[in-house]
Tab-separated table of C-alpha atoms in Angstrom:
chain	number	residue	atom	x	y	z
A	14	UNK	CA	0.000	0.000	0.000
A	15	UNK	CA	1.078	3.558	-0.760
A	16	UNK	CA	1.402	6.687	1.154
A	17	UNK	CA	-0.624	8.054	-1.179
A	18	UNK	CA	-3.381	5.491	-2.285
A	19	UNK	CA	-5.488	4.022	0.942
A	20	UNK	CA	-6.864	0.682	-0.022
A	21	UNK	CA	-10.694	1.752	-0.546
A	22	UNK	CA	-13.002	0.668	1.623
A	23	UNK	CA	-15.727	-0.721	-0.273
A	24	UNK	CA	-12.699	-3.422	-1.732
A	25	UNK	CA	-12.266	-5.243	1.807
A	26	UNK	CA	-13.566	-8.217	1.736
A	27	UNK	CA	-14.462	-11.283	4.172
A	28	UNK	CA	-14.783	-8.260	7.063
A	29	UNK	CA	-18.548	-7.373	6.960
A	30	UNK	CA	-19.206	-7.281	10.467
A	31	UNK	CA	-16.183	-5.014	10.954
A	32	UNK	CA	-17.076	-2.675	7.898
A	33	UNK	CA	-20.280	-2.132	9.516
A	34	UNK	CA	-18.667	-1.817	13.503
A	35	UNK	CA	-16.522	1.228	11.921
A	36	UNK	CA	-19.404	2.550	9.831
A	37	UNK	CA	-21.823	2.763	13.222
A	38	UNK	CA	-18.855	4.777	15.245
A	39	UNK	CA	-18.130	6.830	12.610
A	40	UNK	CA	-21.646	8.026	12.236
A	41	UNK	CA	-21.859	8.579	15.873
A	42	UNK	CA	-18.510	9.064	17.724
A	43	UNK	CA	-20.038	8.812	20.778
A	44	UNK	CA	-20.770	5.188	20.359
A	45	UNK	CA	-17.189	5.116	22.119
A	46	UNK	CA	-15.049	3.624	18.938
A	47	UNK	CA	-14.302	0.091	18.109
A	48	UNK	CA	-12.355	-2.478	19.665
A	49	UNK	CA	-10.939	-5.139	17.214
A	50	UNK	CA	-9.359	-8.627	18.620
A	51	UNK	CA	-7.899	-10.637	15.942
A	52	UNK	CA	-4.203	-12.530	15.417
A	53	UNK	CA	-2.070	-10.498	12.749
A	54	UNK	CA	-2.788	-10.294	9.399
A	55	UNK	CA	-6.517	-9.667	9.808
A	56	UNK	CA	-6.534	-6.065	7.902
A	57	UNK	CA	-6.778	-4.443	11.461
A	58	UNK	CA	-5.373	-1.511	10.236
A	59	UNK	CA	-5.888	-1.464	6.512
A	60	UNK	CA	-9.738	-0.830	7.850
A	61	UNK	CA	-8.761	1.400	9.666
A	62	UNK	CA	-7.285	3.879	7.434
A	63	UNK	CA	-9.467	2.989	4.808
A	64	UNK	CA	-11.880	4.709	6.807
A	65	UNK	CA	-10.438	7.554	7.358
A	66	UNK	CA	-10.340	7.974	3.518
A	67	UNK	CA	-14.161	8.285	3.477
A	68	UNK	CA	-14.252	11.392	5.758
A	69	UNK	CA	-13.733	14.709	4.713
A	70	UNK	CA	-10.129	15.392	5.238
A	71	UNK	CA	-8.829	11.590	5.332
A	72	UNK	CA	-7.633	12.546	8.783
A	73	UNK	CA	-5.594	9.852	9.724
A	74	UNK	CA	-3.918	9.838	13.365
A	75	UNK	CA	-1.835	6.619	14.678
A	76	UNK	CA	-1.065	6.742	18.592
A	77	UNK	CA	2.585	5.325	19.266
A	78	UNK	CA	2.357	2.910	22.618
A	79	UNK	CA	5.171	5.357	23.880
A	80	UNK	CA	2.863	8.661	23.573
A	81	UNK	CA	2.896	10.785	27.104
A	82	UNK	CA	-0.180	12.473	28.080
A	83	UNK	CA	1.264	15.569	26.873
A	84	UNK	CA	1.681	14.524	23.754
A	85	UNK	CA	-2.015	12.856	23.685
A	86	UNK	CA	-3.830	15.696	25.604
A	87	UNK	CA	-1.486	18.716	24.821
A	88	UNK	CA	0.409	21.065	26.904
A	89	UNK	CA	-0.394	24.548	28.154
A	90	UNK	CA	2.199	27.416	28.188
A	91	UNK	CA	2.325	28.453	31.814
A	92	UNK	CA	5.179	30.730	31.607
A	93	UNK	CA	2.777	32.949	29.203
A	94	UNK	CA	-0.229	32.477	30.841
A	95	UNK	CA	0.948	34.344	34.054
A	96	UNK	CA	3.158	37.103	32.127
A	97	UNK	CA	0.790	37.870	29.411
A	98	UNK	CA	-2.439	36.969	31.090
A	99	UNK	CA	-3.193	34.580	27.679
A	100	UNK	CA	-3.572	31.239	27.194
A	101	UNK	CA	-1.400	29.416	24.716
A	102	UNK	CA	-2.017	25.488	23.988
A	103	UNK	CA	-0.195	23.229	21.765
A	104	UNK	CA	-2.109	20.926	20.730
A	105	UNK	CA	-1.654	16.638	21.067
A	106	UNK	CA	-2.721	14.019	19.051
A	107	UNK	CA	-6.733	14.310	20.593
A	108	UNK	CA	-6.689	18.141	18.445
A	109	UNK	CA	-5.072	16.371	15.694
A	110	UNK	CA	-7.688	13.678	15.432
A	111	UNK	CA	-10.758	15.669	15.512
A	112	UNK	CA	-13.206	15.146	12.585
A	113	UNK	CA	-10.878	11.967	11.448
A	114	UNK	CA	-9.926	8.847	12.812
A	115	UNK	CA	-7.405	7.832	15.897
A	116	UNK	CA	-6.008	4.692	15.555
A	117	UNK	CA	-4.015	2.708	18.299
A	118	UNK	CA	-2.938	-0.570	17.892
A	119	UNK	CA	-1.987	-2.865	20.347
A	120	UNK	CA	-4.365	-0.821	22.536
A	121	UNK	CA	-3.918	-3.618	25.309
A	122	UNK	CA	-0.016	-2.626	25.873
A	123	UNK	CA	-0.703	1.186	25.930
A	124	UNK	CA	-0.691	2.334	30.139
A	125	UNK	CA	-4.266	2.174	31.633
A	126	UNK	CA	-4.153	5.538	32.510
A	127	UNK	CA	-3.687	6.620	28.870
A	128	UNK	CA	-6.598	4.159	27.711
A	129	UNK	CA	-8.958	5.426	30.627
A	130	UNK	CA	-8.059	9.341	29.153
A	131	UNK	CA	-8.505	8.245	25.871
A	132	UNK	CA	-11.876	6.832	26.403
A	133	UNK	CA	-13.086	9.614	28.382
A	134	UNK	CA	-12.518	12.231	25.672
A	135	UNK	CA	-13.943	10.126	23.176
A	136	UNK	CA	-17.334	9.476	25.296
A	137	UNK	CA	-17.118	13.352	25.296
A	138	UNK	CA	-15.835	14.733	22.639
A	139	UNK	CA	-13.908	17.380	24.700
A	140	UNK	CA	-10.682	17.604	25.710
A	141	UNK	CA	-10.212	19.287	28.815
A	142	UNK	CA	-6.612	20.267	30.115
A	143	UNK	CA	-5.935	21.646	33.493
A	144	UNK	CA	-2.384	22.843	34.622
A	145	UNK	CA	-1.996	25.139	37.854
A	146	UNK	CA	-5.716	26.609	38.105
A	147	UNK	CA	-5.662	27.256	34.201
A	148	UNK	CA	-7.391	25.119	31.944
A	149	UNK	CA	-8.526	25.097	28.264
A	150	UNK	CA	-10.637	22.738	26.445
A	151	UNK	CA	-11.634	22.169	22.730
A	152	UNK	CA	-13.733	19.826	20.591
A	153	UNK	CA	-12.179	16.323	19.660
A	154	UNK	CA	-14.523	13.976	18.346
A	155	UNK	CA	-12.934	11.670	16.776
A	156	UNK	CA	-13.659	7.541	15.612
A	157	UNK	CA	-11.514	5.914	17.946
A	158	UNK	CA	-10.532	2.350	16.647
A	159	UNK	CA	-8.124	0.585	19.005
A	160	UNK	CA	-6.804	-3.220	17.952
A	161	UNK	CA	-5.213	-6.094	19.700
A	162	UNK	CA	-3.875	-9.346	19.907
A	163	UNK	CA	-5.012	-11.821	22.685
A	164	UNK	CA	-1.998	-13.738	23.034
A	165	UNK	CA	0.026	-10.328	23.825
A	166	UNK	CA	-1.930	-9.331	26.856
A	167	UNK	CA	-5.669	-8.939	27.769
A	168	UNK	CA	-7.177	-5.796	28.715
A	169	UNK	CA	-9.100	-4.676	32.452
A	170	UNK	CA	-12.455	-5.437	32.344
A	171	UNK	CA	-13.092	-1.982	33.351
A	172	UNK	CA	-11.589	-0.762	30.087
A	173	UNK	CA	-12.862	-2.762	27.819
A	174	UNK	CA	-16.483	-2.371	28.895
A	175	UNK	CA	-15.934	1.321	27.887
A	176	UNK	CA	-15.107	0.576	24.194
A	177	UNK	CA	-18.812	1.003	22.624
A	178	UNK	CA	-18.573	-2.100	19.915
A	179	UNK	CA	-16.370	-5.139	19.943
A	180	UNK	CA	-15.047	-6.914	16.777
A	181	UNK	CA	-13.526	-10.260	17.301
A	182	UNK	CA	-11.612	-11.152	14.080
A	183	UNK	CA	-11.687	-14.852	13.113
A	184	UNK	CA	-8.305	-15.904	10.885
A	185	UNK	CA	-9.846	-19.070	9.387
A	186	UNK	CA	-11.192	-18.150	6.245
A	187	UNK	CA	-12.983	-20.347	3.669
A	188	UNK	CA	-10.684	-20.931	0.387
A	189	UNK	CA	-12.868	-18.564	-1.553
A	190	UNK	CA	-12.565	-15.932	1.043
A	191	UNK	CA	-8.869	-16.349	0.995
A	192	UNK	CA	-8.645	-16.112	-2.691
A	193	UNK	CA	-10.945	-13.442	-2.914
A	194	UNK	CA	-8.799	-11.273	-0.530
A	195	UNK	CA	-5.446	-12.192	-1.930
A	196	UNK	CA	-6.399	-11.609	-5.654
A	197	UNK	CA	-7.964	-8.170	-4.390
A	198	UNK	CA	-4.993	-7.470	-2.893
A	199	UNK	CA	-2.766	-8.203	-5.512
A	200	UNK	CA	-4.899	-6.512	-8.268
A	201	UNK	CA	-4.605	-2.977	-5.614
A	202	UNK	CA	-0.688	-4.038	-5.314
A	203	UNK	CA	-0.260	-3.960	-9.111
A	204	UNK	CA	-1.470	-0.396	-9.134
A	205	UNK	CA	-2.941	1.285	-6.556
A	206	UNK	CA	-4.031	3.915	-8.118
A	207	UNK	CA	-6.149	2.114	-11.311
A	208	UNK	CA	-7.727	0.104	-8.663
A	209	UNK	CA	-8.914	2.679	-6.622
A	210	UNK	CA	-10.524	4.792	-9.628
A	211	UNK	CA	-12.391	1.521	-10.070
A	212	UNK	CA	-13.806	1.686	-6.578
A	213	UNK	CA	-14.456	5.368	-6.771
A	214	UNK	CA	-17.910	5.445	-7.719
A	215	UNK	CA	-18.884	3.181	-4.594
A	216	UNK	CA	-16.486	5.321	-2.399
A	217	UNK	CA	-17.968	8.333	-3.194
A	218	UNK	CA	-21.663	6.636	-2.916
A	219	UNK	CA	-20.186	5.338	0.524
A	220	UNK	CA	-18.805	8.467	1.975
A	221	UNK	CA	-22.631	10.733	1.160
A	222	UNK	CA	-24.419	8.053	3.165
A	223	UNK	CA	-22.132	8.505	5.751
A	224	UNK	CA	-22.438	12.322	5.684
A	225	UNK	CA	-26.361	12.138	5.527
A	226	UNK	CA	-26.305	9.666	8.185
A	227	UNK	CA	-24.013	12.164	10.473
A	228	UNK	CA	-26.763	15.496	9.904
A	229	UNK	CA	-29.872	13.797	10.471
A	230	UNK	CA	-28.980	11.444	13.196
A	231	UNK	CA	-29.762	13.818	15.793
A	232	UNK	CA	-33.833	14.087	14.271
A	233	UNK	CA	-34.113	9.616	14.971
A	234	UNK	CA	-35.997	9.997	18.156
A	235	UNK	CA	-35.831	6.430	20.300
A	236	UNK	CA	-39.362	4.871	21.040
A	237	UNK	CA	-40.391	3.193	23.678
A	238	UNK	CA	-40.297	0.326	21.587
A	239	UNK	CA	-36.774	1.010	21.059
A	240	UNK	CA	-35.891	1.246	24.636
A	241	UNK	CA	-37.937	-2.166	25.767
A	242	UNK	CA	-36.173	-4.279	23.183
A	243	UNK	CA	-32.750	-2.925	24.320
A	244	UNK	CA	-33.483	-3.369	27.796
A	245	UNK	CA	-34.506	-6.999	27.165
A	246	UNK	CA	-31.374	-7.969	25.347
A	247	UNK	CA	-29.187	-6.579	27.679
A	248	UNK	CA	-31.057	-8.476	30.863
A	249	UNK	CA	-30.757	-11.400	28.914
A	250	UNK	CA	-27.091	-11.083	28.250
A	251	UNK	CA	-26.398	-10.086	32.482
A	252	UNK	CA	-24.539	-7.023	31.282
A	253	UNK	CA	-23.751	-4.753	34.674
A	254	UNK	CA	-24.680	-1.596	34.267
A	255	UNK	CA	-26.651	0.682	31.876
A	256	UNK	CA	-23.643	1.682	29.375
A	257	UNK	CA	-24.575	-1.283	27.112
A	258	UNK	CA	-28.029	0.008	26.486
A	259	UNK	CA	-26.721	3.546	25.888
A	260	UNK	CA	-24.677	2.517	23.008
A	261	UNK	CA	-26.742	-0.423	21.758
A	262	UNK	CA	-29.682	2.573	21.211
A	263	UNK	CA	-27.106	5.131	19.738
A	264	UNK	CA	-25.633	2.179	17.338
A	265	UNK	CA	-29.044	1.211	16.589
A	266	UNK	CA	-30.159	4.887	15.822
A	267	UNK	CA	-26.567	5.243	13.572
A	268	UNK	CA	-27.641	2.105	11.851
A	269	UNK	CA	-31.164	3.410	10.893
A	270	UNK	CA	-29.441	6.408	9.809
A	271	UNK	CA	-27.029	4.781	7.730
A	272	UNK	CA	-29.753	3.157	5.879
A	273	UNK	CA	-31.816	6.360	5.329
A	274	UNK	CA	-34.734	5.724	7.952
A	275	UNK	CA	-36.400	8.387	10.046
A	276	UNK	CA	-37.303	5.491	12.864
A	277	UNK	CA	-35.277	2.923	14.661
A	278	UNK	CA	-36.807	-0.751	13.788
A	279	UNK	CA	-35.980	-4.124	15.241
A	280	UNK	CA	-33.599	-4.767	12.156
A	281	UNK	CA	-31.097	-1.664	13.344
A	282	UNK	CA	-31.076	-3.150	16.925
A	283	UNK	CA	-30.653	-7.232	16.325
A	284	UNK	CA	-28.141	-6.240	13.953
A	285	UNK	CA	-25.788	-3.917	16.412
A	286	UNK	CA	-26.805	-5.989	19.272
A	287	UNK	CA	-23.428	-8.484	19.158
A	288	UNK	CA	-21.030	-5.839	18.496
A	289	UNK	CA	-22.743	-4.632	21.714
A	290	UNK	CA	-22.931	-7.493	23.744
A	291	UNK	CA	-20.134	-9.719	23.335
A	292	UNK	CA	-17.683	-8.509	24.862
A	293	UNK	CA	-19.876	-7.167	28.063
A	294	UNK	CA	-22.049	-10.657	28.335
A	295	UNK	CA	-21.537	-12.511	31.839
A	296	UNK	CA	-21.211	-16.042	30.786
A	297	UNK	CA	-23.030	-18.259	32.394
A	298	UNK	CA	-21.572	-21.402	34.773
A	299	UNK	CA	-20.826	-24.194	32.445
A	300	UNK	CA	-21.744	-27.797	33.778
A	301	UNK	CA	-18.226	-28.673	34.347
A	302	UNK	CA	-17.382	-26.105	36.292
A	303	UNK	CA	-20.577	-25.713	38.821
A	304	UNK	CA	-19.767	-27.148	42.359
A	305	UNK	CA	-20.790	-30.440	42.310
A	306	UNK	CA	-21.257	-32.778	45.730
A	307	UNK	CA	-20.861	-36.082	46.822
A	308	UNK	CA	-24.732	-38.191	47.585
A	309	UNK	CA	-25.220	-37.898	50.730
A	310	UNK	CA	-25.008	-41.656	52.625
A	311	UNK	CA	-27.840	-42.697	54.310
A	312	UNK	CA	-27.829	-42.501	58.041
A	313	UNK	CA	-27.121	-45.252	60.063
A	314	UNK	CA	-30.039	-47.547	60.953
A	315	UNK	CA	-30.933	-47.136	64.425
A	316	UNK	CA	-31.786	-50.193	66.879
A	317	UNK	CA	-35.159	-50.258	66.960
A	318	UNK	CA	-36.422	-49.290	70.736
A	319	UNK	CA	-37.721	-52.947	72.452
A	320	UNK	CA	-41.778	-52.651	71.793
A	321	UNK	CA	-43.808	-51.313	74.865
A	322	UNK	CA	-45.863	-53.965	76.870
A	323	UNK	CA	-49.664	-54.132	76.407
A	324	UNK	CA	-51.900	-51.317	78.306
A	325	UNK	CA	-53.716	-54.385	80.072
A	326	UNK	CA	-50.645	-56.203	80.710
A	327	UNK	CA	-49.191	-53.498	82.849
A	328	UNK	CA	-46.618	-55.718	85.279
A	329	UNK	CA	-44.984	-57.068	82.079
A	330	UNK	CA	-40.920	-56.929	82.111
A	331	UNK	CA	-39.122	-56.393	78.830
A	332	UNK	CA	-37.110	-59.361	78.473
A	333	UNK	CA	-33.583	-59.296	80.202
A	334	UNK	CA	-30.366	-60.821	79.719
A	335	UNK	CA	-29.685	-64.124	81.619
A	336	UNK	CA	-26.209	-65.714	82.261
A	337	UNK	CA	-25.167	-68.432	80.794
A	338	UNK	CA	-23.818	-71.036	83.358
A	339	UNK	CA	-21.129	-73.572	82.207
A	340	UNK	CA	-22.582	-77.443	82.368
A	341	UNK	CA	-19.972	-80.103	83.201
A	342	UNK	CA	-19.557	-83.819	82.325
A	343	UNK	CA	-21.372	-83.739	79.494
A	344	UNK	CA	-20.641	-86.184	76.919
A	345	UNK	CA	-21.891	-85.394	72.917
A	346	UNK	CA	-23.950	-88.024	71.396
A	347	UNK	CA	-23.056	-90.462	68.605
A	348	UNK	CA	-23.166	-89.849	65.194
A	349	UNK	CA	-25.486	-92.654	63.581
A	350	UNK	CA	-25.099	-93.591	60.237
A	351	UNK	CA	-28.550	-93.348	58.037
């Protein structure tokens, strides 16, 4: 892949569910971005900045795991601030992201207290930086798509429950997937730049739906319908808390956008519902695993109590032990054949 020429987005293939994860949060930052597991070589990041092609701008942003808050957040000029009474801010990657996409990859290495910063702005879409009783804040909203690999570290439950959809990446393809993605990928190798003219009707098709969807979002109202089938789902999958059903309705309502509806139907939310759920759902206890105990042994038989004497017979004894006394000179009897 060039510099120059992104791969376009409407050439991935074998990725639908992912295509549509980064579609929903880019149509409503405030989903809280996307969080995509998968072993290397999934197109993790060829999505990604694919993406970011279809916005205006093609803002791109990558986040290096060895980025300092200052760098992420930005730094204020104190030294100004109290001489010259003004404020002066530099801005971090979180300014430079705004409108476009922020990418981090191999989110799950990154410092929690970076992720948990991250994750707030985007839920925002403010950054807000405070140095010394002065503070300044601007707009950063921004589709946040972080990435990682399983077998390189797992991230706190805490964090991940704040990532608004969840894309787990499966690297066993069918052989016509495989070919399929592989000749695609050698045709855009080839040259880049003839493939992606061929794409560019569909791109350009792609990126007005996403700007339609992004102005009338805000005039989807949520039913009561809406909020009843949400509610359901996420009892049913024993999510703790309410943030599931916050972003489940805001995916749903992107969703309906996307596909030029002025209402929210059951299609929107069963189809966002996974990318919602599954990587908040409380499992339940398998079989194997649920305490199991040992039958309890019957008790003991008890010796029966010796049975009460008769009402009429009432100077009756229970019978009682007599000794045995040893009889001498006794001699056995013959045995006599038959």
């Amino acid at each position: 892949m060039t510099l120059d020429t992104p791969f376009p987005f409407t050439a991935l293939c074998g990725q639908p569910q992912l295509q549509t994860a980064l579609l929903l949060a880019t149509v409503d930052p405030l989903i809280g971005g996307v969080l995509i597991e998968g072993p290397r070589g999934t197109a993790k990041s060829t999505a990604a900045r694919a993406l970011a092609a279809l916005l205006p701008g093609g803002r791109f942003v990558d986040l290096p795991l060895s980025t300092s808050e200052e760098q992420l957040v930005g730094t204020l000029d104190l030294e100004a601030a109290l001489q010259g009474g003004q404020v002066r801010f530099r801005p971090g990657l979180l300014a430079r992201a705004h409108d476009g996409v922020l990418y981090v990859d191999e989110v799950n290495l990154l410092p929690d207290g970076l992720v948990d910063l991250l994750l707030d702005v985007c839920a925002s879409g403010i950054n807000r930086i405070e140095r010394d009783a002065i503070s300044h804040a601007h707009p950063a909203r921004f589709t946040l798509i972080g990435t990682m690999n399983p077998e390189e570290g797992a991230l706190r439950p805490q964090l991940l429950d704040r990532f608004g959809l969840f894309v787990r990446l499966d690297n066993l393809l069918s052989p016509a997937e495989r070919q399929a993605i592989v000749r695609t990928r050698l045709a855009f190798d080839a040259d880049p730049a003839a493939f992606y003219a061929r794409h560019a009707p569909a791109q350009q098709a792609l990126a007005a739906r996403l700007a339609a969807a992004r102005a009338t979002l805000a005039q989807i109202p949520f039913a009561d319908s809406d909020h009843e089938r949400v509610a359901a789902l996420c009892h049913a999958a024993k999510v703790e808390g309410v943030r599931a059903d916050l972003v489940m309705l805001r995916a749903a309502r992107a969703h309906a956008a996307l596909a030029g509806r002025a209402r929210i139907d059951t299609t929107d939310i069963d189809t966002v519902a996974e990318l919602v759920l599954a990587h908040r759902r409380q499992a339940e206890p398998s079989a194997d695993k649920a305490a199991t105990y040992p039958p309890t042994a019957p008790a003991p038989a008890q010796p029966s109590a010796p049975a009460a004497p008769e009402a009429e017979d009432w100077g009756a004894l229970a019978p009682q032990p007599v000794p045995i006394d040893t009889v001498k000179n006794v001699q056995p009897l013959s045995l006599k054949k038959r």
